Short mmCIF file of N, CA and C in Angstrom, two decimals:
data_model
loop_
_atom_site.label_atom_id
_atom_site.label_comp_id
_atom_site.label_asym_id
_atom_site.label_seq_id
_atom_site.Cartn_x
_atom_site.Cartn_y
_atom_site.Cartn_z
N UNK A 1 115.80 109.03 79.80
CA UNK A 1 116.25 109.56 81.08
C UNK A 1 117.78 109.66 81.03
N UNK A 2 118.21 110.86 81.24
CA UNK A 2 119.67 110.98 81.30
C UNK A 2 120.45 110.29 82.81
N UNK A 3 121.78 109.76 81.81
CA UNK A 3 122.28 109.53 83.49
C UNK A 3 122.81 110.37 84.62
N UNK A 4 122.61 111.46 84.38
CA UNK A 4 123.05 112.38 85.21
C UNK A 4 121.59 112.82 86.16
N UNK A 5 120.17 112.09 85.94
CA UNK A 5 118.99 112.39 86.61
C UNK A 5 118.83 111.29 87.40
N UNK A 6 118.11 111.18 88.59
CA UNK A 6 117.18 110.72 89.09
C UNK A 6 116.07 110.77 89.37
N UNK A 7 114.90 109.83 88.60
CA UNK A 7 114.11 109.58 88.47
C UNK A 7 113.49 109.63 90.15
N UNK A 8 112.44 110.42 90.52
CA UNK A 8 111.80 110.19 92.10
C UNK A 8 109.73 109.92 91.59
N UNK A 9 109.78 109.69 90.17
CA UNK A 9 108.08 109.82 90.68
C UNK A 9 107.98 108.38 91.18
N UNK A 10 108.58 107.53 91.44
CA UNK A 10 107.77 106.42 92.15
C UNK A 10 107.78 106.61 93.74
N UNK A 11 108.11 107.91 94.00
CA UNK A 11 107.79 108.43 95.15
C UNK A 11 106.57 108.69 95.37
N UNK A 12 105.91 109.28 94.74
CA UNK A 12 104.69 109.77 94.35
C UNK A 12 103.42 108.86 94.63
N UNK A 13 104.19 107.54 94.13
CA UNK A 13 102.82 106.33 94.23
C UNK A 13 103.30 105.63 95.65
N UNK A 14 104.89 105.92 96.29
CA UNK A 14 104.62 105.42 97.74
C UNK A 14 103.41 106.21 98.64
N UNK A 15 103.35 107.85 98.21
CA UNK A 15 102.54 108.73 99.11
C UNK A 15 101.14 108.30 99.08
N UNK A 16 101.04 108.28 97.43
CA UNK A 16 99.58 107.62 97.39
C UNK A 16 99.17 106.35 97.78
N UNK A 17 99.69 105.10 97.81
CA UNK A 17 99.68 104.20 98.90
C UNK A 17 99.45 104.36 100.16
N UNK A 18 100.22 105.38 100.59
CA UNK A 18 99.81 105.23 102.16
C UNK A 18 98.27 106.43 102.45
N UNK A 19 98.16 108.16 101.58
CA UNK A 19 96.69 107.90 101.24
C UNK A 19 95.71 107.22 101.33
N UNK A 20 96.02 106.15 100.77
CA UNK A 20 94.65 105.20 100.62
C UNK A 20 94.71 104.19 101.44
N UNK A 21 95.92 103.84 101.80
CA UNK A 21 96.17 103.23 103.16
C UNK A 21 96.24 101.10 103.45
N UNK A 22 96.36 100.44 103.92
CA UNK A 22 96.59 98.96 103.92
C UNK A 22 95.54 98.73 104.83
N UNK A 23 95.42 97.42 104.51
CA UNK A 23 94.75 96.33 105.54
C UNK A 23 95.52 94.89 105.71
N UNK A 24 95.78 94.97 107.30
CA UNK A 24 96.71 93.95 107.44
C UNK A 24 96.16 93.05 108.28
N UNK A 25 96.15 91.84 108.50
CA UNK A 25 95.94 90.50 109.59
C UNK A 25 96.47 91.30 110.97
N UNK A 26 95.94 90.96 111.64
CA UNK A 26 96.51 91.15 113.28
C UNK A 26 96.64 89.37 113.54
N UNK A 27 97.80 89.54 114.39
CA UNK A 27 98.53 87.62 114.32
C UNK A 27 98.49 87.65 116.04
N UNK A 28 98.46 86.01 116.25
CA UNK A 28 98.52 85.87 117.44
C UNK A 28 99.72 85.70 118.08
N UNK A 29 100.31 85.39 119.52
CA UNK A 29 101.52 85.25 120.02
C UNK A 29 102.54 84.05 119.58
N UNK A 30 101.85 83.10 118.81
CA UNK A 30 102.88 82.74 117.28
C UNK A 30 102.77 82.71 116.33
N UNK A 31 102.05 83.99 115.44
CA UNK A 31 102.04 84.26 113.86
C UNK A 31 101.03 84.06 113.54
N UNK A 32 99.59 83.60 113.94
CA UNK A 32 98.02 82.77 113.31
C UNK A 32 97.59 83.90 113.08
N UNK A 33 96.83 83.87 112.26
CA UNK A 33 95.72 85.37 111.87
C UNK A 33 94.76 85.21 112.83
N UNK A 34 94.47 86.10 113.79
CA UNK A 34 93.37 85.56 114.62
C UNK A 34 92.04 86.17 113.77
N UNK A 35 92.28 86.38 112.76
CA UNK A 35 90.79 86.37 111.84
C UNK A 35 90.49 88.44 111.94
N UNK A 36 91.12 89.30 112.27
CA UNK A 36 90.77 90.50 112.79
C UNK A 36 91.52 91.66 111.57
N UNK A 37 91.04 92.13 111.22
CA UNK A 37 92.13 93.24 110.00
C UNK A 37 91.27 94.79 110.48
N UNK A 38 93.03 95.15 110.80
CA UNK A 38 92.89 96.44 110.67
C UNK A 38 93.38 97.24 109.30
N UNK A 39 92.75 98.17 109.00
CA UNK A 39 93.08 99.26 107.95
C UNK A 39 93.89 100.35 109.06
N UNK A 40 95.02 101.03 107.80
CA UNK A 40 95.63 102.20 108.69
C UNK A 40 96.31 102.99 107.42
N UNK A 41 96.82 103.68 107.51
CA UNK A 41 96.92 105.33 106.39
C UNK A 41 98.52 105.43 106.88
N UNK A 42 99.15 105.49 105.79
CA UNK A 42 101.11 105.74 105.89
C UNK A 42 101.26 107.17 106.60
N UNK A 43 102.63 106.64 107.48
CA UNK A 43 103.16 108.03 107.82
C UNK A 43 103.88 109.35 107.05
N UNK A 44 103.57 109.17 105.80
CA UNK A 44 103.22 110.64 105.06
C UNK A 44 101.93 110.99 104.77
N UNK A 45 100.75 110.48 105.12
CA UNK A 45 99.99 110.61 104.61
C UNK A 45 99.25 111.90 105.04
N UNK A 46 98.34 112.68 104.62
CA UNK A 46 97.83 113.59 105.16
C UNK A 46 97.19 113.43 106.17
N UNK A 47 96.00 112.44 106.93
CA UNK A 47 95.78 112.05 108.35
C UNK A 47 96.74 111.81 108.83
N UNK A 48 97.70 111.25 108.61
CA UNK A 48 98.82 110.87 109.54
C UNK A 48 99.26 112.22 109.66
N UNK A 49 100.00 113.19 108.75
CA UNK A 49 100.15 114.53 109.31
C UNK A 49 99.32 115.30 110.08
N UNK A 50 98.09 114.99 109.90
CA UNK A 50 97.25 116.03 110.86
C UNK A 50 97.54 115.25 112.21
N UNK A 51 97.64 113.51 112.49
CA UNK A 51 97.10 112.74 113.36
C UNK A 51 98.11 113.47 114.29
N UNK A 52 99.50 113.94 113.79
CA UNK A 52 101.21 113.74 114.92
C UNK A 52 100.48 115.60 115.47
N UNK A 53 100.37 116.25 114.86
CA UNK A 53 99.69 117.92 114.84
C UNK A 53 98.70 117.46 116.14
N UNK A 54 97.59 117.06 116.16
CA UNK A 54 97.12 116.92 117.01
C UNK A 54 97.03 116.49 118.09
N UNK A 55 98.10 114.72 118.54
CA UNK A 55 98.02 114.25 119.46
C UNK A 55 99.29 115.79 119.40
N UNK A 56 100.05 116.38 119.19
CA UNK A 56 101.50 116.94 119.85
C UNK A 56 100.58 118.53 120.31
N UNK A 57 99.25 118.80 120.16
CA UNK A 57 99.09 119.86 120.55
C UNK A 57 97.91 119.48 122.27
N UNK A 58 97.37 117.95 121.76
CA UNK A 58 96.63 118.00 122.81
C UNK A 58 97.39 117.46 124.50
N UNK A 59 98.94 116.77 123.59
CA UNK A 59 99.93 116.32 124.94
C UNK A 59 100.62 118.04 125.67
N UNK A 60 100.49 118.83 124.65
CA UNK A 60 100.99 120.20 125.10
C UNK A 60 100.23 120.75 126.05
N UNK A 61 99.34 120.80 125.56
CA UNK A 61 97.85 121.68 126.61
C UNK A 61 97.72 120.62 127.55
N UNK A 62 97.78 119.41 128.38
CA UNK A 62 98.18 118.50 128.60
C UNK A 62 99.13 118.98 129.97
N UNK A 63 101.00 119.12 129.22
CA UNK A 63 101.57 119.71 130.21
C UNK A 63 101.52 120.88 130.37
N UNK A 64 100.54 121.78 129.70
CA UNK A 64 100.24 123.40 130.27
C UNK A 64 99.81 123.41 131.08
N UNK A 65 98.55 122.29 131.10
CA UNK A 65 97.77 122.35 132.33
C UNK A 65 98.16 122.13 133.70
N UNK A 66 99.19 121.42 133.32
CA UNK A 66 99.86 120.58 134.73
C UNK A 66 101.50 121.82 135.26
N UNK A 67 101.71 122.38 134.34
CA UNK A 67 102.79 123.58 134.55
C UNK A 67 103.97 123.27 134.21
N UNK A 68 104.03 121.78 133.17
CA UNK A 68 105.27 121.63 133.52
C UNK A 68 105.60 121.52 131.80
N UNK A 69 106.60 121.60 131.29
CA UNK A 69 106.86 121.29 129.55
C UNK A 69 107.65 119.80 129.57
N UNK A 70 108.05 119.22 130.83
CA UNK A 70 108.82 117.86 130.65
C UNK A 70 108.21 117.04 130.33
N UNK A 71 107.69 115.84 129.64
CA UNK A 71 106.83 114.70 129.32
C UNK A 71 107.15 113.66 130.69
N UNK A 72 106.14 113.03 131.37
CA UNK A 72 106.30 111.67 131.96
C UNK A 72 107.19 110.04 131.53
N UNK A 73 107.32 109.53 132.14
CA UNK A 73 108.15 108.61 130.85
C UNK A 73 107.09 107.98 130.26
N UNK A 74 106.00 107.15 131.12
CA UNK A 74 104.70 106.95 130.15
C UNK A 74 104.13 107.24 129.35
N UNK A 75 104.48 108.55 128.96
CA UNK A 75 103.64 109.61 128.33
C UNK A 75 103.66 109.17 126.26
N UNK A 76 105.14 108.61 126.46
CA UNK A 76 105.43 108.66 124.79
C UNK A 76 104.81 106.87 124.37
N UNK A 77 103.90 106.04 125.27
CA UNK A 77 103.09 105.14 124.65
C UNK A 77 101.99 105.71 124.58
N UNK A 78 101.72 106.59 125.42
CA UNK A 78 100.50 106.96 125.22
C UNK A 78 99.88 108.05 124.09
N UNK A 79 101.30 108.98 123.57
CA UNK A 79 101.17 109.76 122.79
C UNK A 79 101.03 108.85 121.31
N UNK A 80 101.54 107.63 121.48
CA UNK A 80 101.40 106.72 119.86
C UNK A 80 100.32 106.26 120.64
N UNK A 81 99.82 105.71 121.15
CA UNK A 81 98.14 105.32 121.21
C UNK A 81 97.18 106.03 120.65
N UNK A 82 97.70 107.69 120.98
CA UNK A 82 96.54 108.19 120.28
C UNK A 82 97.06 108.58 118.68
N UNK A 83 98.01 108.52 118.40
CA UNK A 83 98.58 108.42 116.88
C UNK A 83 97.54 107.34 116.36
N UNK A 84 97.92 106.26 116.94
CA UNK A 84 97.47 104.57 115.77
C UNK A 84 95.85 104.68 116.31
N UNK A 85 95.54 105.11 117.27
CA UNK A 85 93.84 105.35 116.74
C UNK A 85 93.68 106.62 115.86
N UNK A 86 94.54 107.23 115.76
CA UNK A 86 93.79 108.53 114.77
C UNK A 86 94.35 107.74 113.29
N UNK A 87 95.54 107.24 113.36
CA UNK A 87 95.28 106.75 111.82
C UNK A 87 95.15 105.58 111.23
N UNK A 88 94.21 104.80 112.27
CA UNK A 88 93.95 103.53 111.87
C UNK A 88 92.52 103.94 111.53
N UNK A 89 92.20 102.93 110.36
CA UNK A 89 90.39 103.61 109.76
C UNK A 89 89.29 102.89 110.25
N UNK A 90 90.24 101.47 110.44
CA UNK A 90 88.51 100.77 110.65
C UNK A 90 89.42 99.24 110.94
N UNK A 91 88.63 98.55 111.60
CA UNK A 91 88.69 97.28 111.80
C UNK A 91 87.22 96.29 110.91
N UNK A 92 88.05 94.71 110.95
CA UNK A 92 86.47 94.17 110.34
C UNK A 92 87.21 92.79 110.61
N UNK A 93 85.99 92.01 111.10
CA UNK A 93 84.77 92.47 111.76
C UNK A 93 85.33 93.08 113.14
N UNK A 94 83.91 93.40 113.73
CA UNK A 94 84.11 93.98 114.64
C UNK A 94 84.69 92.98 115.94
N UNK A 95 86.04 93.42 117.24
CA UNK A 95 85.80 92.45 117.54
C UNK A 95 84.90 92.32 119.06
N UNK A 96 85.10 91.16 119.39
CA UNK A 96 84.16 90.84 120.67
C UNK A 96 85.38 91.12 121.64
N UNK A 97 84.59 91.51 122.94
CA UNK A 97 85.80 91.83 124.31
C UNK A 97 84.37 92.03 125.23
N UNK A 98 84.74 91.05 126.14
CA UNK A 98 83.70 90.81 127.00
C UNK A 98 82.60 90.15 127.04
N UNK A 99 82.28 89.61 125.73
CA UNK A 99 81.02 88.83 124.88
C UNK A 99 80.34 90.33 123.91
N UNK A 100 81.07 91.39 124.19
CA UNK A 100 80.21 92.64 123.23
C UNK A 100 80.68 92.66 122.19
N UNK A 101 80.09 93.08 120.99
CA UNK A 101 81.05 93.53 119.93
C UNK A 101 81.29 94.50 120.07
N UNK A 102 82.26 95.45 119.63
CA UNK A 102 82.71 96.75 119.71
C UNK A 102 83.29 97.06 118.70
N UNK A 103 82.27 98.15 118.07
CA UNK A 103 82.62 98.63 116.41
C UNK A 103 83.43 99.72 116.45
N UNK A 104 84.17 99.88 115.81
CA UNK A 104 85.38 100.89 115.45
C UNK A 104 84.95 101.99 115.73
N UNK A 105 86.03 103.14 116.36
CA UNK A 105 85.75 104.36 116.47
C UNK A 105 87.19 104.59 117.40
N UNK A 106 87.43 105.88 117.26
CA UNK A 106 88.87 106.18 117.62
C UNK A 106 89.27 105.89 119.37
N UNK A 107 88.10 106.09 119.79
CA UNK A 107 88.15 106.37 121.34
C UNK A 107 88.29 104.75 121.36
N UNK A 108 87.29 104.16 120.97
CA UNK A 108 87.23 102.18 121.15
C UNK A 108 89.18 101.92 120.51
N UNK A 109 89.87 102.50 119.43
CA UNK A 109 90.67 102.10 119.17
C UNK A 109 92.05 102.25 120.08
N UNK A 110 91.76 103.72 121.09
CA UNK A 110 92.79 103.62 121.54
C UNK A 110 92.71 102.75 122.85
N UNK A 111 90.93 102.50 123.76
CA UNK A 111 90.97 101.17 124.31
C UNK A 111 91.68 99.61 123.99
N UNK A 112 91.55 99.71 122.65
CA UNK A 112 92.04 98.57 122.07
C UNK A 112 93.32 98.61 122.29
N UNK A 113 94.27 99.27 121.38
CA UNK A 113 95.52 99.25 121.30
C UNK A 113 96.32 99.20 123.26
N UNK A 114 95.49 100.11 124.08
CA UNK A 114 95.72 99.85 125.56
C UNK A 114 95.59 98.67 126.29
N UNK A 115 94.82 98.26 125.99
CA UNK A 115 94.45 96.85 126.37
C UNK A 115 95.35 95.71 125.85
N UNK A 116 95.28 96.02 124.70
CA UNK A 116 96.16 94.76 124.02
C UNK A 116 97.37 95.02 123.42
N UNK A 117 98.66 95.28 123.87
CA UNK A 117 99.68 95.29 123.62
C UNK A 117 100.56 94.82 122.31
N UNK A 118 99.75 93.24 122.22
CA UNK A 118 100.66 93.14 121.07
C UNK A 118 99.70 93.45 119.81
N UNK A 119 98.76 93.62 119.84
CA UNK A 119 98.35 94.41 118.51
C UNK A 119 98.69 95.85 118.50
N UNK A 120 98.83 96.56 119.31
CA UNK A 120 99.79 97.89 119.51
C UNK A 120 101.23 97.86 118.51
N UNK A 121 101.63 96.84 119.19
CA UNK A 121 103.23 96.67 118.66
C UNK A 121 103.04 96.53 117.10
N UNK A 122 101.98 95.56 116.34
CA UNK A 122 101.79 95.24 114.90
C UNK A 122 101.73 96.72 114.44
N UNK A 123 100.24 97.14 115.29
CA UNK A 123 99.89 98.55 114.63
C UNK A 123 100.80 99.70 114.07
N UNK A 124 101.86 99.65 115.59
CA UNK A 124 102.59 100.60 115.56
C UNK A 124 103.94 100.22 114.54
N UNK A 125 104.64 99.25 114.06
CA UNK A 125 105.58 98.43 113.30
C UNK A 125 105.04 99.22 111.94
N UNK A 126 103.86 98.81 111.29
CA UNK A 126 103.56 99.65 110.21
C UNK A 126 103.22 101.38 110.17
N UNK A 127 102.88 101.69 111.35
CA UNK A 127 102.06 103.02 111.41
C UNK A 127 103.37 104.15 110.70
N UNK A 128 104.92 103.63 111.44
CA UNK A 128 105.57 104.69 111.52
C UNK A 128 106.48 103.97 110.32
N UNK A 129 106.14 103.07 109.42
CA UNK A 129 107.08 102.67 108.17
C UNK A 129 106.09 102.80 106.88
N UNK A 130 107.22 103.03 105.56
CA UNK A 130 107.05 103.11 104.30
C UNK A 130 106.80 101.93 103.84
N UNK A 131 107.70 100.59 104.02
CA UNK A 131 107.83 99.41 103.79
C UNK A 131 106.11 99.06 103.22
N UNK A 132 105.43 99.11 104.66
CA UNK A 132 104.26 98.46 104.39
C UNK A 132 103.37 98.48 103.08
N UNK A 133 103.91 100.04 102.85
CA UNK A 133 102.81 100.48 102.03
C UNK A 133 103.18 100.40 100.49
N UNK A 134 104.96 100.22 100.42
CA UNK A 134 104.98 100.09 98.87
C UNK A 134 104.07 98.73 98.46
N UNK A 135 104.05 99.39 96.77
CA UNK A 135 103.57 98.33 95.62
C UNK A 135 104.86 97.92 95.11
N UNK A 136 104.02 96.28 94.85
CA UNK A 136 105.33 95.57 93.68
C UNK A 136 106.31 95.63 94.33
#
């Protein structure tokens, strides 16, 4: 390798990392694993590109409907709610809320992430970073 190059394919294996995506502990309000792992897909990843495409076309039609193009101020948790359920893949096990279990699925995920705040915050900490996903 000359010194006048820079080397970028270990770029290549950050993309594919987030592709294939992590599974991380969800922690309690001081650090414990409360036993719950979510999987989720990097923000280059191709779901993640489709995920920002879609929540940004369905918040549009959204304020079409309503006449207006300004966003609410609420509007931009709610637009990453539906981000980190579209690119989160799966939880395990499933968890309990209410004495039910409730198995993964996007609509249950963005209940989840609504409901529970600070797994939102975990979700969202990795959803929109590289960090998570390098190797080595």
């Amino acid at each position: 390798m000359s010194e006048n190059t820079v080397n970028l394919d270990r770029f290549d294996a950050l993309v594919q990392s987030q592709e294939e995506g992590i599974e991380f502990d969800l922690v309690d309000e001081v650090g414990k694993p409360i036993g719950l792992k979510l999987g989720m897909v990097g923000p280059d990843s191709k779901r993640a590109r489709q995920a920002m495409k879609a929540v940004a076309a369905e918040f549009s039609a959204k304020a079409e409907e309503k006449g207006t193009l300004l966003a609410p101020e609420d509007e931009e948790e709610e637009r990453m709610i539906a981000f980190l359920a579209k690119v989160t893949t799966h939880w395990s096990p499933d968890p309990s809320i209410g004495g039910k279990a409730v198995s993964f699925s996007e609509e249950n995920a963005k209940t989840f992430f609504t409901r529970f705040r600070m797994f939102y915050e975990q979700a969202q900490a990795r959803a929109v970073r590289r960090a998570p996903f390098a190797k080595g």
